[in-house]
Amino acid sequence: MPIKYLGSKRRLVDVIGAMFTATGGGRALDLFTGTTRVAQELKRRGGHVTAVDRARYAAVFAESAIATAAERIDLETLDGELAALDALPPRDGYVTDVFCRQARYFRPENGARIDAIREAIEARRDHPHFPVLLTSLIEAADRVDSTTGVQMAYLKQWAPRAHQALALRRPDLLPGPGTAVRADACALVASGELGAFDFAYLDPPYNQHRYEANYHVWETIVAWDAPVHYGVACKRDELRDRSATSVFNRRRLMPDALARCIEGVDATVTVLSYNDESWIALDDLVALCRPRGAVEVLAFDSRRYVGALIGVHDRNGRRVGTPNRLRNVEYLVVSGAPAAVEAAAAAVPGTRAAVRP
Ligand SMILES: C[S@@+](CC[C@H](N)C(=O)[O-])C[C@H]1O[C@@H](n2cnc3c(N)ncnc32)[C@H](O)[C@@H]1O
């Protein structure tokens, strides 16, 4: 079960999967993979998937779910390792001190278990189970956290789930090979090293929300480098350096970066996620896709991510406002070879939006 994640395409996974199958499957790219939810669906449908993201934790999820071939893992051994890690005695460390006492993302009893388990996993760094064990730990920590969904603040009163004991479970593993890459999407596309794909899915951030900052606790659990931290959220010191922020989080740079990715990805059909909270207009996005061939825009009315609903409560859980919109529209912009675009659009239930010629 993937972690709680802003922009996770939980509701569109089946739609994107159906498009992939309708266009004949094959080699697939998920260029901003996040939780790997979409990449997993494409792999489940028989695709050879390359999953890319610049966040450390996302690359670990991709190593586990996409690059690990389930048939090569001895599940009994893996489950034994998870049980042994789960049974380790708690041990106070960075997570307990910084994320449970200075900040309050987890109850200290869970934090001390995260410290003990993460330290033990470090000894397995070069083992094929490493990303699987680490994914299991992050997913377990996510189930007992005390946030509204992002790690920029924590609840003043512990969330009810934070009182549950941390419990490791085996993460989803899928048969077959795949590729995980931790990289900046623009640089990777420009390098020409990605290769050619039958199907590419692009789901970049479209506004200022920085994923490494929103999920800095996962970054630190992966890096395991006890970083200097700042602010009440105890964010990694490196996040102060705005020049290292993804171009997709910088209003002036984002349109050009996106244009270069759309232009540079070598794929028969490309599907772009877009929503109406973006810095770029849908018409402009369609114009960027035009040179790829045919373009179809599909609209899906979906409930907003739950974080938008709980964001109207203060840190004591009191209601302090009303969400301005409870529904928003998600778009998929499909472009590429005309027959493939038509097959993709015909396979799914979304409303076809009018596209200016
Ligand atoms: C909207 S989220 C993707 C969500 C994903 N489709 C899912 O269902 O979980 C955008 C992702 O882009 C990643 N990202 C941001 N800037 C990037 C860049 N320059 N290169 C690669 N990945 C980037 C973020 O770390 C984040 O995981």
PDB file of C-alpha atoms in Angstrom, residues 2 5-6 9 50 79 81 94 112 129 134 146 165 175 195 214 217 225 228 241 254 262 270-271 298 318 333 350:
ATOM      1  CA  PRO A   2       1.742   3.227  -1.132  1.00  0.00           C
ATOM      2  CA  TYR A   5       1.266  11.475  -1.289  1.00  0.00           C
ATOM      3  CA  LEU A   6       0.187  14.803  -2.753  1.00  0.00           C
ATOM      4  CA  LYS A   9      -2.772   9.260  -9.110  1.00  0.00           C
ATOM      5  CA  THR A  50      11.419   2.673 -16.355  1.00  0.00           C
ATOM      6  CA  ASP A  79       9.510 -12.323   5.503  1.00  0.00           C
ATOM      7  CA  GLU A  81      14.086 -10.616   7.770  1.00  0.00           C
ATOM      8  CA  TYR A  94      18.056  10.791  15.306  1.00  0.00           C
ATOM      9  CA  ALA A 112      12.864   4.473  18.615  1.00  0.00           C
ATOM     10  CA  HIS A 129      16.553  -6.745  -0.292  1.00  0.00           C
ATOM     11  CA  LEU A 134      13.477   0.316   3.386  1.00  0.00           C
ATOM     12  CA  SER A 146       0.812  12.367  12.983  1.00  0.00           C
ATOM     13  CA  ALA A 165       2.450   0.156  17.050  1.00  0.00           C
ATOM     14  CA  PRO A 175       7.250 -10.182 -11.362  1.00  0.00           C
ATOM     15  CA  GLY A 195      16.018   5.273 -24.911  1.00  0.00           C
ATOM     16  CA  ASN A 214       6.974  17.957   1.897  1.00  0.00           C
ATOM     17  CA  VAL A 217      11.363  12.781   6.833  1.00  0.00           C
ATOM     18  CA  ASP A 225      22.813  11.005   7.345  1.00  0.00           C
ATOM     19  CA  VAL A 228      21.545  19.509  10.440  1.00  0.00           C
ATOM     20  CA  ASP A 241      19.230  26.076  -0.854  1.00  0.00           C
ATOM     21  CA  MET A 254       8.736  25.402 -15.311  1.00  0.00           C
ATOM     22  CA  ILE A 262       7.667  16.810 -23.802  1.00  0.00           C
ATOM     23  CA  THR A 270       2.639  10.249 -24.325  1.00  0.00           C
ATOM     24  CA  VAL A 271       0.119  10.837 -21.562  1.00  0.00           C
ATOM     25  CA  LEU A 298      -9.651  13.843 -21.443  1.00  0.00           C
ATOM     26  CA  ARG A 318     -10.639  22.672  15.150  1.00  0.00           C
ATOM     27  CA  VAL A 333      -3.422  15.050 -22.399  1.00  0.00           C
ATOM     28  CA  GLY A 350     -13.254  10.488 -19.407  1.00  0.00           C
TER      29      GLY A 350
END
